[in-house]
Amino acid sequence: MTTPIAVVVLAAGAGTRMKSTLPKVLHPLAGWPMVRHVLDNVGRLRPGRIVGVIAPGADAVAAAFAPHPAVVQKRPLGTGDAAKAALGALKGHRGPVLVVFGDAPLVTAESMRRLVAACRRSRAAVGVLGFKARDPSPYGRLIVHGGVLEKIVESKDANAVEKAVDFCNSGVMCIDGALIGGLLRAIRNNNAKREFYLTDAVALARAAGHRTIAVEGDEEEFQGINSRAELAVGERALQRRLRAAAMAAGVTMTDPDTVWLAADTRLSPDVSIGPCVRFGPGVSVASGVQIKAFCDIEGARIGRGALIGPFARIRPGSDVGEEVHIGNFVELKATRMARGAKANHLAYLGDSAIGQRSNIGAGTIAVNYDGYGKHRTVIGADAFVGSNSSLVAPVRVGRGANVTAGSVITEDVPDGAMAFGRARQVTKKGRATALRAKLKERAAAAKQAKKK
Ligand code: UD1
Ligand code: CA
């Protein structure tokens, strides 16, 4: 049995380049706040504890860390100072401490596991995940001689020779739990940025005679997110992974580049997805479901064999049963469609429950809002709602009932009943022909009058 690791997630930086009132680590990626991806990734290493480091007053960030504790770094004096703020919360921890950044959501559990394993194997005091950067200029450089990581030099402090090094610091660092306190407390801020650099832990460990190592990973994982442009790059990278995983698990995508998934989207095998489909958080789709082009689905469960779209919008709280058909320009919100129910064209069904096999005609609106509160529409099994009907909630339409087209239904319709909620038709024989003749005559007379 190896001792479990502890994880420290640094998220107290100012994030000024985002130009946002929202803390950087809360900006969403694939439907989750950035830092939730980090927590999900490190969680896969089954750490004994996770500690967040946040800025003063960042309550929303602390909430994103919950149930894990978040400690406050009083002032943003650098990554070394931030890690030091977590020392109190690490008391009693003996195993390795993995320090990661809250703005690096793409680092995989696999890479972190490799780093921790390499550190354990070689009994390193400090290990770093590094990568070969196409453009090393924004990163700290890993100075390696004869296979030994000697130090990390930040870009601003690097000399010409060091600047030419393209092996860079990802920011993921594994530090021996027995040494971390001494190392972090020894870090000074005598550098270009007057900051306490976590990266100095490497040279300090070396100077004390300890082993320090670098483990190489892939650049794609280590792109930190500092700006909106990098947020978009990160989103694309995450989407590529999510799509690839879905297809590997048996999902068909006609044009994967146009399918946008959330990190928690659950797609069963033999789901088929057309072009330009977006999934918000909280969607699960059972097998055999076909989602046609241009659908937007969020917070919903889609049952086996359902047919969705094209152009359907399914909003949170919806439960679409097996074999249900939802057609073009149909919007569901907090609505349950029981097995085999159909709403094939142009409908809004909000706060509703539709019984098995019921058919909802084109243009049906569940009138669920009176300006103050939301009300429910309940439709029994095998009911038929004719086209262009308004169901003014709260209202119930019974089992096997029939609502005639164009009705405004304000009263409950009992089982098996037929409801007419519209004016009765009046037909006048010959009236159209007569009217037309009269109007024609009048127009001719007016023309004549003008000539005179
Ligand atoms: C850091 C590394 C650099 C590495 C790069 C990878 C240091 C000194 N430099 O630089 O070697 O190549 O990441 O992207 O570590 N933070 C705090 N408190 C602070 C400062 C930062 O919590 O006082 C947090 C930030 O919220 C962020 C992380 O630490 O999550 C990294 O900080 P950042 O300022 O972005 O470091 P870089 O300059 O990118
Ligand atoms: Ca950064």
XYZ file of C-alpha atoms and ligand atoms in Angstrom:
492
model
C 0.000 0.000 0.000
C 1.396 3.386 -0.992
C 0.507 6.480 0.993
C -2.180 8.540 -0.736
C -1.234 11.845 -2.313
C -2.564 15.273 -1.382
C -3.453 17.805 -4.053
C -3.132 21.593 -3.823
C -5.001 23.562 -6.492
C -3.756 27.144 -6.923
C -6.559 29.499 -7.892
C -5.763 32.792 -6.173
C -4.236 34.597 -9.134
C -5.823 37.813 -10.340
C -6.688 36.515 -13.807
C -6.575 40.082 -15.142
C -6.159 39.053 -18.768
C -9.694 37.608 -18.800
C -11.045 41.155 -18.306
C -13.953 39.745 -16.365
C -15.840 40.235 -13.116
C -16.139 36.439 -12.954
C -13.059 34.785 -11.398
C -11.014 33.113 -14.121
C -11.339 29.576 -12.765
C -15.143 29.846 -12.848
C -15.369 30.550 -16.562
C -17.191 27.619 -18.151
C -15.665 25.021 -20.414
C -17.818 22.202 -21.778
C -20.575 23.294 -19.410
C -18.486 23.164 -16.235
C -16.564 25.878 -14.425
C -12.896 25.527 -15.356
C -11.833 24.464 -11.855
C -14.358 21.622 -11.791
C -12.434 19.997 -14.636
C -9.272 20.280 -12.572
C -11.029 18.730 -9.551
C -12.458 15.964 -11.713
C -9.027 15.187 -13.198
C -7.136 15.143 -9.888
C -10.019 13.243 -8.278
C -9.194 10.295 -10.534
C -5.909 9.906 -8.615
C -7.962 9.222 -5.473
C -6.064 11.740 -3.330
C -6.320 11.615 0.461
C -7.208 15.280 0.426
C -7.623 18.233 -1.913
C -6.957 21.815 -0.831
C -7.883 24.876 -2.856
C -5.989 28.164 -2.590
C -8.187 31.161 -3.322
C -8.088 34.953 -3.228
C -9.691 36.856 -0.329
C -13.450 37.138 -0.717
C -13.640 34.613 -3.565
C -16.641 32.864 -2.043
C -17.892 31.560 -5.373
C -14.511 29.905 -5.965
C -14.583 28.396 -2.464
C -18.052 27.036 -3.268
C -16.675 25.452 -6.445
C -14.076 23.629 -4.322
C -16.645 22.320 -1.830
C -16.685 19.850 -0.143
C -12.903 20.316 -0.253
C -11.492 23.100 1.919
C -10.192 26.288 0.359
C -7.563 28.409 2.114
C -7.042 32.086 1.419
C -3.789 33.518 0.070
C -3.890 37.039 1.484
C -2.027 38.737 -1.357
C -1.040 37.354 -4.794
C 2.679 37.213 -4.114
C 3.369 34.346 -6.496
C 2.817 30.617 -6.920
C 5.318 29.747 -4.171
C 3.494 31.937 -1.682
C 0.152 30.476 -2.794
C 1.354 26.903 -2.213
C 2.697 27.957 1.191
C -0.800 29.126 2.163
C -1.930 25.496 1.897
C 0.661 24.130 4.333
C -1.646 24.424 7.350
C -4.290 22.344 5.577
C -1.651 19.694 4.746
C -0.729 19.043 8.403
C -0.351 15.371 9.128
C -0.063 14.436 5.440
C 2.980 12.231 4.751
C 2.794 11.217 1.074
C 3.545 13.213 -2.072
C 1.861 16.581 -2.591
C 0.744 17.348 -6.114
C 0.509 21.078 -6.838
C -1.616 22.001 -9.861
C -3.048 25.212 -11.313
C -6.751 25.978 -11.372
C -6.357 27.458 -14.857
C -5.005 24.267 -16.433
C -8.108 22.134 -16.981
C -6.669 19.958 -19.752
C -4.005 18.142 -17.733
C -5.029 14.487 -17.725
C -5.086 12.207 -14.704
C -2.870 9.876 -16.727
C -0.029 12.428 -16.956
C -0.286 13.319 -13.279
C -0.267 9.635 -12.366
C 2.925 9.156 -14.407
C 4.571 12.045 -12.586
C 3.611 10.768 -9.128
C 4.733 7.244 -10.013
C 8.095 8.510 -11.311
C 8.619 10.557 -8.134
C 7.822 7.585 -5.905
C 10.051 5.276 -7.945
C 13.076 7.564 -7.936
C 12.390 8.968 -4.446
C 12.503 12.470 -5.873
C 11.973 15.451 -3.585
C 10.479 17.428 -6.468
C 9.154 16.249 -9.840
C 7.782 18.397 -12.625
C 5.655 17.672 -15.682
C 7.386 19.305 -18.635
C 6.667 19.621 -22.328
C 8.344 20.706 -25.533
C 6.718 24.023 -26.399
C 6.279 25.286 -29.956
C 6.600 28.766 -28.460
C 8.407 28.558 -25.127
C 8.369 32.311 -24.480
C 5.541 32.446 -21.887
C 6.812 29.523 -19.828
C 9.387 28.689 -17.206
C 12.270 26.659 -18.739
C 13.332 23.310 -17.322
C 17.118 23.244 -17.154
C 18.151 19.607 -17.414
C 21.744 18.347 -17.407
C 22.624 14.700 -17.779
C 19.048 13.668 -17.130
C 18.865 15.688 -13.921
C 16.457 18.589 -13.516
C 18.682 21.300 -12.090
C 16.360 24.261 -11.880
C 13.464 26.094 -13.440
C 14.105 29.551 -14.819
C 11.150 31.846 -15.417
C 11.077 33.556 -18.804
C 11.713 37.022 -17.402
C 14.779 35.800 -15.486
C 16.264 33.627 -18.221
C 19.555 34.415 -19.964
C 20.017 33.950 -23.712
C 21.098 30.307 -23.416
C 18.196 29.453 -21.101
C 15.725 31.309 -23.328
C 16.707 28.973 -26.180
C 15.544 25.950 -24.168
C 12.160 24.672 -25.354
C 11.534 22.193 -22.533
C 8.982 24.021 -20.390
C 7.255 23.872 -17.029
C 3.606 22.802 -17.162
C 3.090 24.023 -13.614
C 2.240 20.517 -12.359
C 4.651 19.698 -9.576
C 4.942 16.781 -7.198
C 6.703 17.504 -3.903
C 7.675 15.098 -1.138
C 5.249 15.709 1.742
C 8.036 15.457 4.317
C 10.053 18.223 2.626
C 7.416 20.577 1.258
C 7.183 22.838 4.332
C 10.929 23.514 4.448
C 11.188 24.032 0.684
C 8.283 26.470 0.389
C 9.415 28.496 3.403
C 12.893 28.850 1.882
C 11.622 30.458 -1.354
C 12.636 34.145 -1.751
C 11.357 36.806 -4.153
C 14.680 38.162 -5.470
C 13.704 37.918 -9.161
C 12.403 39.982 -12.077
C 8.768 39.872 -10.940
C 9.456 40.244 -7.174
C 7.324 37.119 -6.758
C 7.726 33.976 -4.706
C 8.149 31.384 -7.458
C 7.038 27.840 -6.693
C 9.484 26.808 -9.387
C 12.413 27.750 -7.092
C 11.588 24.625 -5.058
C 13.616 22.651 -7.624
C 16.934 24.495 -7.130
C 16.368 24.587 -3.349
C 15.821 20.816 -3.219
C 18.928 20.270 -5.355
C 21.005 22.515 -3.086
C 19.885 20.409 -0.113
C 21.120 17.294 -1.920
C 17.749 15.874 -2.991
C 16.769 14.306 -6.263
C 14.647 16.339 -8.712
C 13.134 15.025 -11.932
C 11.191 16.120 -14.995
C 8.642 13.904 -16.729
C 7.644 14.812 -20.267
C 4.050 15.160 -21.423
C 2.167 16.515 -24.411
C 1.885 20.272 -24.978
C -1.832 20.060 -25.736
C -2.541 19.164 -22.105
C -0.635 22.031 -20.590
C -2.118 25.031 -22.286
C -3.048 27.266 -19.397
C -6.038 29.535 -19.794
C -5.263 33.195 -19.233
C -7.381 35.007 -21.831
C -10.661 34.638 -23.697
C -8.770 33.482 -26.772
C -7.103 30.731 -24.733
C -10.493 29.850 -23.249
C -11.754 29.201 -26.778
C -8.672 27.108 -27.577
C -9.223 25.112 -24.376
C -12.879 24.582 -25.236
C -11.986 23.184 -28.644
C -9.399 20.849 -27.143
C -11.891 19.554 -24.571
C -14.585 19.113 -27.216
C -12.199 17.076 -29.380
C -11.592 14.738 -26.442
C -15.265 14.446 -25.498
C -16.314 13.710 -29.092
C -13.556 11.143 -29.549
C -14.559 9.403 -26.300
C -18.237 9.373 -27.315
C -17.487 7.894 -30.745
C -15.138 5.310 -29.222
C -18.051 4.314 -26.970
C -20.367 3.687 -29.940
C -21.959 7.039 -30.765
C -22.382 8.081 -34.413
C -21.737 11.724 -35.264
C -22.345 12.876 -38.827
C -20.127 15.923 -38.361
C -18.336 15.652 -35.009
C -16.723 19.084 -35.263
C -20.155 20.676 -34.952
C -21.391 18.665 -31.969
C -20.848 20.461 -28.658
C -20.892 18.284 -25.576
C -20.829 19.012 -21.862
C -18.260 17.295 -19.681
C -21.037 15.227 -18.085
C -23.030 14.350 -21.234
C -23.918 10.654 -21.079
C -24.468 9.086 -24.483
C -25.236 5.384 -24.766
C -24.005 3.195 -27.601
C -25.972 3.507 -30.852
C -27.019 7.065 -30.245
C -26.812 8.957 -33.501
C -26.250 12.700 -33.654
C -26.633 14.929 -36.682
C -24.761 18.149 -37.399
C -24.889 21.259 -35.193
C -26.208 19.804 -31.968
C -25.395 21.334 -28.576
C -25.624 19.584 -25.219
C -25.713 21.689 -22.069
C -24.890 20.123 -18.713
C -26.899 17.260 -17.250
C -28.015 15.288 -20.307
C -28.263 11.528 -20.592
C -29.328 9.806 -23.785
C -30.298 6.135 -23.975
C -29.359 3.847 -26.818
C -31.009 3.981 -30.214
C -31.899 7.650 -29.900
C -31.570 9.739 -33.061
C -30.892 13.413 -32.601
C -31.187 15.221 -35.904
C -29.525 18.477 -36.931
C -29.717 21.740 -34.972
C -30.982 20.602 -31.594
C -30.187 22.156 -28.220
C -30.580 19.878 -25.209
C -29.847 20.642 -21.576
C -30.646 19.031 -18.215
C -32.739 16.284 -19.742
C -33.058 12.534 -19.947
C -33.861 11.025 -23.345
C -35.246 7.481 -23.345
C -34.443 4.600 -25.649
C -35.346 4.916 -29.294
C -36.628 8.487 -29.128
C -36.481 10.650 -32.257
C -35.440 14.243 -31.622
C -35.353 17.147 -34.046
C -34.314 18.586 -36.352
C -34.507 21.982 -34.627
C -35.763 20.820 -31.235
C -35.003 22.542 -27.960
C -35.172 20.467 -24.803
C -34.645 22.455 -21.642
C -33.776 21.488 -18.059
C -36.058 19.224 -16.075
C -37.377 17.412 -19.128
C -37.811 13.679 -19.259
C -38.381 12.274 -22.719
C -39.619 8.682 -22.591
C -38.860 5.740 -24.835
C -39.921 5.988 -28.470
C -41.089 9.577 -28.052
C -40.986 11.825 -31.118
C -40.063 15.482 -30.744
C -40.072 17.256 -34.082
C -38.981 20.561 -35.541
C -39.436 23.773 -33.571
C -40.729 22.012 -30.499
C -39.572 23.330 -27.135
C -39.867 21.351 -23.905
C -39.195 22.800 -20.472
C -39.543 20.744 -17.273
C -41.829 18.439 -19.189
C -42.257 14.714 -19.059
C -43.303 12.931 -22.226
C -44.325 9.351 -21.461
C -43.504 6.450 -23.745
C -44.576 6.850 -27.352
C -45.947 10.394 -26.996
C -45.467 12.707 -29.970
C -45.091 16.436 -30.511
C -43.932 16.668 -34.071
C -44.162 20.326 -35.022
C -44.076 23.842 -33.605
C -45.064 23.463 -29.964
C -44.168 24.813 -26.532
C -44.665 22.386 -23.684
C -43.570 23.819 -20.335
C -44.210 22.385 -16.841
C -46.237 19.634 -18.452
C -46.754 15.897 -18.257
C -47.878 14.165 -21.443
C -49.296 10.647 -21.174
C -48.268 7.603 -23.166
C -48.983 7.640 -26.891
C -50.664 11.051 -26.719
C -50.366 13.256 -29.772
C -49.719 16.940 -29.467
C -50.678 18.819 -32.631
C -48.706 21.509 -34.424
C -48.843 24.887 -32.760
C -49.895 23.633 -29.328
C -48.881 25.922 -26.477
C -48.901 25.021 -22.801
C -49.748 28.431 -21.386
C -47.791 27.910 -18.189
C -47.057 31.450 -17.037
C -49.475 34.139 -15.891
C -46.856 36.791 -15.299
C -46.337 35.721 -11.678
C -46.240 31.956 -11.315
C -45.807 28.794 -13.364
C -48.629 26.264 -13.634
C -48.863 22.664 -14.755
C -50.535 21.050 -17.729
C -51.284 17.356 -17.342
C -52.404 15.253 -20.277
C -53.450 11.632 -19.853
C -52.541 8.680 -22.037
C -53.880 8.320 -25.578
C -55.142 11.890 -25.705
C -55.235 13.982 -28.852
C -54.585 17.696 -28.818
C -55.573 19.339 -32.100
C -53.353 21.850 -33.855
C -53.044 25.408 -32.643
C -54.502 24.798 -29.198
C -53.667 26.762 -26.078
C -53.789 24.795 -22.845
C -54.147 27.424 -20.156
C -52.550 25.971 -17.040
C -53.310 24.749 -14.484
C -55.332 22.364 -16.584
C -55.827 18.636 -17.112
C -56.786 16.784 -20.236
C -58.041 13.291 -19.439
C -57.063 9.927 -20.768
C -58.298 9.379 -24.313
C -59.722 12.907 -24.465
C -59.756 15.009 -27.604
C -59.087 18.718 -27.765
C -60.305 20.114 -31.047
C -57.978 22.201 -33.203
C -57.719 25.871 -32.396
C -59.097 25.493 -28.883
C -58.265 27.622 -25.888
C -58.685 25.170 -23.029
C -59.228 26.776 -19.641
C -61.190 24.003 -17.926
C -60.234 20.391 -17.243
C -61.301 17.902 -19.912
C -62.516 14.592 -18.437
C -61.347 11.168 -19.670
C -62.774 10.319 -23.050
C -64.362 13.766 -23.543
C -64.105 16.021 -26.563
C -63.518 19.715 -25.870
C -64.289 22.599 -28.210
C -62.697 25.781 -26.974
C -63.339 27.932 -30.026
C -66.122 29.931 -31.669
C -68.601 27.876 -33.684
C -68.191 28.252 -37.435
C -70.835 30.223 -39.355
C -71.042 29.723 -43.157
C -73.000 32.126 -45.426
C -73.694 30.673 -48.879
C -72.775 33.001 -51.799
C -71.706 35.794 -49.457
C -68.105 35.937 -50.755
C -69.163 36.212 -54.411
C -71.675 38.953 -53.582
C -69.167 40.924 -51.552
C -66.579 40.743 -54.296
C -69.065 42.054 -56.918
C -70.044 44.928 -54.637
C -66.455 45.962 -53.980
C -65.580 45.786 -57.673
C -68.527 48.071 -58.523
C -67.505 50.567 -55.842
C -63.893 50.683 -57.111
C -65.036 51.321 -60.698
C -67.319 54.191 -59.555
C -64.457 55.828 -57.650
C -62.204 55.674 -60.739
C -64.899 57.259 -62.871
C -65.329 60.115 -60.331
C -61.592 60.845 -60.417
C -61.532 61.246 -64.246
C -64.145 64.011 -64.161
C 3.575 29.544 -14.175
C 4.967 29.022 -13.830
C 5.731 28.759 -15.140
C 4.969 27.797 -16.002
C 3.553 28.321 -16.258
C 2.727 27.264 -16.947
C 5.720 29.944 -11.696
C 6.543 30.974 -11.035
N 5.701 29.959 -13.028
O 3.713 30.811 -14.750
O 6.997 28.208 -14.863
O 5.626 27.584 -17.222
O 2.896 28.630 -15.012
O 1.494 27.773 -17.363
O 5.138 29.111 -11.025
N -1.535 31.821 -8.459
C -1.950 31.997 -7.164
N -1.380 32.979 -6.420
C -0.408 33.795 -6.902
C 0.001 33.617 -8.239
C -0.578 32.610 -8.985
O -2.822 31.275 -6.683
O 0.057 34.638 -6.150
C -2.174 30.772 -9.275
C -2.974 31.307 -10.425
O -4.333 31.466 -10.047
C -2.815 30.250 -11.482
C -1.460 29.622 -11.173
O -1.145 29.977 -9.850
O -3.801 29.253 -11.375
C -0.359 30.067 -12.129
O -0.144 31.439 -12.006
P 0.282 32.339 -13.238
O 0.463 33.713 -12.751
O -0.688 32.125 -14.350
O 1.700 31.711 -13.585
P 2.481 31.845 -14.948
O 3.100 33.203 -15.032
O 1.624 31.406 -16.050
Ca -0.777 30.828 -16.208
